[in-house]
XYZ file of C-alpha atoms in Angstrom:
395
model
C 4.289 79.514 91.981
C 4.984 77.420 89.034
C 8.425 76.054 89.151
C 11.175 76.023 86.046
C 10.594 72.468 84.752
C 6.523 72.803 84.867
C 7.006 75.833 83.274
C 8.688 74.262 80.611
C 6.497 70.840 80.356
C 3.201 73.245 80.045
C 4.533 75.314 77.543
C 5.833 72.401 75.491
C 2.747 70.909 75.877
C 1.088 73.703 74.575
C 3.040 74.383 71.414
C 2.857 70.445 70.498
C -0.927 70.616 70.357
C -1.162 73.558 68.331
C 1.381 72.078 65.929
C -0.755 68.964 66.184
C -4.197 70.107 65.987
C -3.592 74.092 64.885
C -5.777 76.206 64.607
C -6.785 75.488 67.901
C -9.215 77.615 70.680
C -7.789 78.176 73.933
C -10.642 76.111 75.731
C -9.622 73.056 73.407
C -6.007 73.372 74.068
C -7.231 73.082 77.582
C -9.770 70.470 77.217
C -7.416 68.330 75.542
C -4.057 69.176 77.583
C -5.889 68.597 80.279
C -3.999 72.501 81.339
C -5.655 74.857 83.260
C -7.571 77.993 81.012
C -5.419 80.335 83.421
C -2.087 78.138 82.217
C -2.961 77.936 78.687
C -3.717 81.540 78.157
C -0.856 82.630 79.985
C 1.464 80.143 77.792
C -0.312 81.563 74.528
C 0.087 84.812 75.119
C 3.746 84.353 75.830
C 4.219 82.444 72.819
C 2.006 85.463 70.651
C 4.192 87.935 72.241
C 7.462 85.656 70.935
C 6.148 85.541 67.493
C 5.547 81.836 67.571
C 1.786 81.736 67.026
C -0.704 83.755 65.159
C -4.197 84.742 66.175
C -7.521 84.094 63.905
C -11.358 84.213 63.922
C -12.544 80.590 63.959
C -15.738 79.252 63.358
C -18.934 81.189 64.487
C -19.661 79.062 67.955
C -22.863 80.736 69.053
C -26.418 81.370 66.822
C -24.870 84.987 66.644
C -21.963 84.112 64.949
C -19.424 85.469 67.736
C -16.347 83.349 66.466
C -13.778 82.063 69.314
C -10.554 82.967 68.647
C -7.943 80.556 67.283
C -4.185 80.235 67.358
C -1.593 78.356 64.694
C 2.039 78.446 64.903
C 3.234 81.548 62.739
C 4.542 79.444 59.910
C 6.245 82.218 58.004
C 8.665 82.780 60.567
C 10.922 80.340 59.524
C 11.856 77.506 56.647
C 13.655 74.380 56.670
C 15.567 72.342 54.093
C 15.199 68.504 53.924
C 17.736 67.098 51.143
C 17.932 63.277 50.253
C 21.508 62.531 48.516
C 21.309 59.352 46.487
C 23.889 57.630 44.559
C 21.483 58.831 41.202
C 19.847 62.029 42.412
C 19.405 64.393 45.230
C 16.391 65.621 46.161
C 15.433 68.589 47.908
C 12.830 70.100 50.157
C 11.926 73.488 51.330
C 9.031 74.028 54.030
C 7.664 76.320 56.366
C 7.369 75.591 60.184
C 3.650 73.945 59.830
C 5.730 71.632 57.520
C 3.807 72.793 54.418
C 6.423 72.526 51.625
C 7.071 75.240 49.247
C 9.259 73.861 46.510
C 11.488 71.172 45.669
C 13.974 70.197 43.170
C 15.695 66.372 42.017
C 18.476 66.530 40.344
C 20.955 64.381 39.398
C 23.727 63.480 41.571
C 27.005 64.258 40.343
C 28.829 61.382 41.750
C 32.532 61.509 39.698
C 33.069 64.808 41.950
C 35.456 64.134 44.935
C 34.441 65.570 48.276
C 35.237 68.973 48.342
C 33.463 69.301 45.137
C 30.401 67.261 46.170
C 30.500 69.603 49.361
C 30.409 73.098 47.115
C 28.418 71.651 44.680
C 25.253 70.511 47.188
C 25.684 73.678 49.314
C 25.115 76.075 46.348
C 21.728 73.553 45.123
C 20.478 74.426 48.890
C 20.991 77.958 48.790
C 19.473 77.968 45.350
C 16.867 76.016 46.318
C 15.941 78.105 49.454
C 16.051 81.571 47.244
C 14.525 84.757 48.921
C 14.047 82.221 52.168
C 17.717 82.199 53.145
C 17.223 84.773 55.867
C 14.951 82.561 57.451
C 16.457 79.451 57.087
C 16.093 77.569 60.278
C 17.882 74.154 59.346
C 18.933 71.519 57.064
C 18.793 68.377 57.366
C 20.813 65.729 55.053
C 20.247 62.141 54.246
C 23.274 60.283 53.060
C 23.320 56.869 51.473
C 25.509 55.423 54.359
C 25.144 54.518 57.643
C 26.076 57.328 60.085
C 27.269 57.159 63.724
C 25.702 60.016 64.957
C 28.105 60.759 68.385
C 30.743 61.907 65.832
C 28.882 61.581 62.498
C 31.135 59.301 61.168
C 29.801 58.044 57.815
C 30.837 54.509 56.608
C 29.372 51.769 54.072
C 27.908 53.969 51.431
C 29.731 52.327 48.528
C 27.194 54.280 45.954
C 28.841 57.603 47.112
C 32.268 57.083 48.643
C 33.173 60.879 48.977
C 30.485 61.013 51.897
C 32.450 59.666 53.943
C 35.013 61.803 53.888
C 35.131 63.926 57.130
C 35.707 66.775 54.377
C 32.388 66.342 53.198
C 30.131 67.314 55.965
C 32.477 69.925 57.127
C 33.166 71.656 53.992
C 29.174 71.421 53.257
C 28.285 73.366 56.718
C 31.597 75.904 56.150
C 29.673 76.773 52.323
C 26.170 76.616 54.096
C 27.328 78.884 57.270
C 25.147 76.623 59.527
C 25.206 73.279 61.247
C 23.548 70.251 59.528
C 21.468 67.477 61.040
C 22.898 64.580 59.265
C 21.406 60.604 59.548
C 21.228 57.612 56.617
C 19.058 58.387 53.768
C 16.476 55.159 54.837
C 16.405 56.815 58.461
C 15.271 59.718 56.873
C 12.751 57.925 54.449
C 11.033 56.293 57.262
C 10.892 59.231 59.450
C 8.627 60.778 56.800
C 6.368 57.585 56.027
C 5.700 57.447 59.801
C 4.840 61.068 59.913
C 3.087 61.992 56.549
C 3.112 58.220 55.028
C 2.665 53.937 55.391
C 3.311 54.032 58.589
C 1.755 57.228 60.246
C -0.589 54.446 62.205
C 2.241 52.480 63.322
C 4.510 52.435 66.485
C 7.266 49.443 65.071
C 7.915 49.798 61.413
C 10.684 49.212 59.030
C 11.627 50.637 56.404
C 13.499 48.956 53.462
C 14.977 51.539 50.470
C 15.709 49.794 47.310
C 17.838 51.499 44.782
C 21.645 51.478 43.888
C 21.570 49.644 47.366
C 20.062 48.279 49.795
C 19.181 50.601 53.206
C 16.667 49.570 56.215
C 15.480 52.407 58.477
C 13.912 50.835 61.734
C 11.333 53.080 64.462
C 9.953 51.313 67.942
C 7.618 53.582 69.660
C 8.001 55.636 66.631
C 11.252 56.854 67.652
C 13.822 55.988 64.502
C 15.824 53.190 66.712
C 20.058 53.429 65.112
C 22.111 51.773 67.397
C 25.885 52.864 68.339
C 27.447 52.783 64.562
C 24.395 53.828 62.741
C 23.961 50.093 61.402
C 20.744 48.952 62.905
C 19.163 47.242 60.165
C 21.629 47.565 57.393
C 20.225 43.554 56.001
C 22.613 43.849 53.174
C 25.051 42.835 54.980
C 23.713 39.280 55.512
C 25.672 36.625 53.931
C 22.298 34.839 52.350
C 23.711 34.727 48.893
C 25.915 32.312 46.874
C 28.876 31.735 48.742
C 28.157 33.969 51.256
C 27.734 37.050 48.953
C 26.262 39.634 50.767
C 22.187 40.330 50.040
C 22.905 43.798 48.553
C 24.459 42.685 45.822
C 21.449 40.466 44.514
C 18.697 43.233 45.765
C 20.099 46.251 44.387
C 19.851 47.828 41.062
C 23.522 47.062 40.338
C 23.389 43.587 41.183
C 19.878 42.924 39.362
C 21.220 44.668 36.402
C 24.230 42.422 36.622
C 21.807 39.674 36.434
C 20.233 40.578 33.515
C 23.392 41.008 31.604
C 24.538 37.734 32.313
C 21.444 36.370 30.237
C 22.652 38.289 27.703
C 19.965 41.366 28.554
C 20.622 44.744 29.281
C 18.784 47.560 30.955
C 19.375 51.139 31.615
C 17.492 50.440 35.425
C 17.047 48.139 37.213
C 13.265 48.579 37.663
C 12.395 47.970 33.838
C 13.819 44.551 34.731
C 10.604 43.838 36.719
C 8.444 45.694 34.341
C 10.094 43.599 31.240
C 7.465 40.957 30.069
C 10.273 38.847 29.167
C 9.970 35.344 30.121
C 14.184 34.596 30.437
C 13.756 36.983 33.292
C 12.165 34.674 35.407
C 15.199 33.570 37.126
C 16.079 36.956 37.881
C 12.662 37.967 39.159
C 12.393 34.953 41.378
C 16.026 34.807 43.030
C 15.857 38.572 43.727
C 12.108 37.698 45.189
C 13.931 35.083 47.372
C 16.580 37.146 48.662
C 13.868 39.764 49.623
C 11.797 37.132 51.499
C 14.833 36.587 52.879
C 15.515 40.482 54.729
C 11.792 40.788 55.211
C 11.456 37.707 57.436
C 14.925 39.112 59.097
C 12.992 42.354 59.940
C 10.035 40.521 61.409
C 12.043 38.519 63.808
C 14.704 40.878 64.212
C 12.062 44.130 65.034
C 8.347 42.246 65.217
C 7.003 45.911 63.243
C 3.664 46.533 62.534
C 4.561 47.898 59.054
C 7.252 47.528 56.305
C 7.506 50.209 54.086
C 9.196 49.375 50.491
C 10.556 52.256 48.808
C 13.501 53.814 46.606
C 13.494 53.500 42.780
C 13.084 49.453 42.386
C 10.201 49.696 45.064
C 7.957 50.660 42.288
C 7.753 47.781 40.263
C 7.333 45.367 43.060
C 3.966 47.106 43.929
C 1.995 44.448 41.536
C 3.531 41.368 43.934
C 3.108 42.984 47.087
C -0.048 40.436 47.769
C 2.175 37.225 46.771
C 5.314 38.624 49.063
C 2.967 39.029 52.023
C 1.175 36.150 51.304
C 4.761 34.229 51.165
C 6.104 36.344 54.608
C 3.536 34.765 56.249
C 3.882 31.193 55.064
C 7.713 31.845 56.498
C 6.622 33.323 59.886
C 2.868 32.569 60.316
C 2.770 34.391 63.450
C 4.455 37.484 61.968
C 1.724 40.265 61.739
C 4.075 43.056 59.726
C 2.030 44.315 56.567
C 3.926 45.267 54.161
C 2.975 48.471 51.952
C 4.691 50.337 49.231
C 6.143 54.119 50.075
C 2.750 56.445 50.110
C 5.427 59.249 49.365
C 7.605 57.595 46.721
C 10.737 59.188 46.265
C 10.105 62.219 48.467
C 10.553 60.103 51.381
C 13.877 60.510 52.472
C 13.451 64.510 51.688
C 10.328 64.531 53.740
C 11.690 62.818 56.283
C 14.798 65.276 56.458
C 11.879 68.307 56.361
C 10.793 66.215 59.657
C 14.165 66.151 61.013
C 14.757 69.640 60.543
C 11.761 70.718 61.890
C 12.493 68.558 64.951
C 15.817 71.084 65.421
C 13.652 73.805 64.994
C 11.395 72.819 67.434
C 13.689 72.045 69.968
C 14.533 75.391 69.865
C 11.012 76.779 70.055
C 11.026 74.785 73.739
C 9.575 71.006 72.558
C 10.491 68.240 74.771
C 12.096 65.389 73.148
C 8.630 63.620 74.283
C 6.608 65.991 72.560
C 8.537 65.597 69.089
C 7.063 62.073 68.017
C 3.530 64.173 68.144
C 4.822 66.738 65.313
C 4.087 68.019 62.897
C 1.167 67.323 61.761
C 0.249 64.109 59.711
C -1.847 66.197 57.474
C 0.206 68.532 56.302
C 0.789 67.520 53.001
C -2.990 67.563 52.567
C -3.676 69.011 48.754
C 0.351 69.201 47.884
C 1.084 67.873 44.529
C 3.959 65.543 45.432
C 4.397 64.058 41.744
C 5.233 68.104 40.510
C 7.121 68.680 44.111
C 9.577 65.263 42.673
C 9.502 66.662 39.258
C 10.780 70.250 39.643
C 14.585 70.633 37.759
């Protein structure tokens, strides 16, 4: 007789694969799992009987056109909510358990309120947001623009939003919501979704590096998102590079490239249209913030050796036209250093995408996924035909 733990291995194995590759035959789950047909039938009809998977006709498989049955996970059983606070907006994602999203909403962030405000305030936009799902909301996941220590989630250094890390915050937000929240730093978030759905779904080592009203660095080995005991694994803008030891956040940022520009005399509503500006007294500015990004890139190749780093958050976008020259110019700096560097495929629906990711992860776990099984889900495809520019747009 099948012990406990094999039990458990077999029928994580099984659910993994149809979240993977759904909708999938039995004889394929077994082909491919390597899991005997008696195993794998008896481990799909469990999870049938739970409500987990659905049954379908596939494709016709003999000159008859008898179809072999198929199963997917039943996606309508359940919905999770990704949400990506930002110093400027927050932006929100609602999807079923095959990780299909079903809406989404940016808005801006309403960062004079204090805490317990900023707590009501974000809880209501979720339950909003979720609508007629709330009885099947299955978890929400939260990106925050600071690093978080996730023993205690402690949040500290996220000087674009202050009130998130007051202890208040989180656990006024879950008191509105009625639920626990998974919690991590916004960039954590934005490179779980590029490795999943994104820049880096090849990869196994990537960075990513958010670029915004600050500076954040998300960093995955072995595609597991790697944080360290504080939550500060990668936070580069800390790095005394600058003039007189000024801190690299303060050149890379929007605030500190705005600042920049006004001290030519030039002003900007973002920081972005600095980039985009034709203007040659902008030169300067262009090349000293290029510098002091050569500068955390070739920090993330010889602190991490990735495969990929991802650019992304809102001054991301303009940098896409020198993405050739700053490669080109990483590898004059570290000629052995094999990182390329790519632009966010999801824009700014990373960090909400990557909270979907993180929330379906929860899910999961509760569905019976080993921890060894999550890296495999869900699928990379899944936001095959979604309109991601009208999923950003929606007020």
């Amino acid at each position: 007789m099948e012990s406990r733990a094999p039990r458990a291995a077999n029928r994580s194995t099984v659910l993994a694969h149809v979240l993977t590759h759904g909708p999938v035959s039995r004889t394929a789950i077994g082909h491919e799992t390597d899991l005997s047909p008696a195993t794998v039938s008896r481990i799909v009809e469990q999870l049938l009987d739970e409500g987990l998977l659905t049954e379908t006709d596939g494709a016709p498989t003999t000159n008859r056109g008898r179809r072999a049955t198929q199963v997917a996970i039943a996606a309508g059983r359940g919905v999770v909510c990704g949400v990506d606070v930002g110093g400027s907006n927050v932006r929100l994602v609602v999807a079923d358990l095959a990780a299909r999203p079903l809406t989404g909403r940016t808005v801006p962030t309403p960062a004079d309120y204090d805490a317990p405000r900023l707590a009501q305030w974000l809880a209501d936009l979720i339950m909003r947001t979720v609508a007629a799902d709330r009885e099947r909301l299955d978890c929400v996941a939260v990106g925050l623009p600071g690093a978080v220590r996730q023993g205690d989630r402690a949040v500290s250094n996220a000087p674009n939003l202050p009130q998130v890390e007051d202890p208040l915050f989180l656990r006024l937000l879950e008191k509105h919501l009625g639920a626990a929240v998974e919690v991590d730093n916004d960039s954590n978030y934005a490179l779980l979704g590029e490795l999943r759905f994104g820049a880096a779904r090849d990869a196994q080592t990537a960075v990513m590096l958010t670029i915004g009203a600050g500076l954040g660095a998300g960093v995955a080995i072995d595609r597991r998102l790697f944080r360290g005991r504080s939550g500060l694994v990668g936070e580069f803008g800390h790095l005394p590079a600058g003039p007189l030891g000024a801190p690299l956040e303060r050149i890379i940022s929007g605030s500190g490239i705005l600042a920049r520009a006004r001290e030519l005399g030039l002003s900007f509503d973002n920081a972005a249209d600095v980039f985009r500006s034709a203007d040659p007294r902008l030169a300067p500015v262009k090349q000293y913030v290029e510098q002091a990004l050569l500068v955390v890139l070739t920090a993330a190749v010889v602190a991490y050796e990735p495969e990929v780093i991802v650019l992304g958050g809102g001054v991301s976008h303009a940098l896409t036209p020198d993405l050739v020259r700053l490669r080109g110019r990483l590898h004059e700096i570290v000629p052995a250093a094999e990182a390329a560097v790519h632009g966010a495929e999801l824009g700014d629906l990373s960090g909400a995408l990557g909270a979907v990711v993180a929330a379906l992860h929860t899910a999961y776990r509760r569905l019976g996924l080993a921890e060894a099984d999550l890296a495999r889900v869900p699928q990379p495809d899944a936001l095959a035909g979604c309109d991601l520019p009208a999923l950003a747009d929606h007020a």
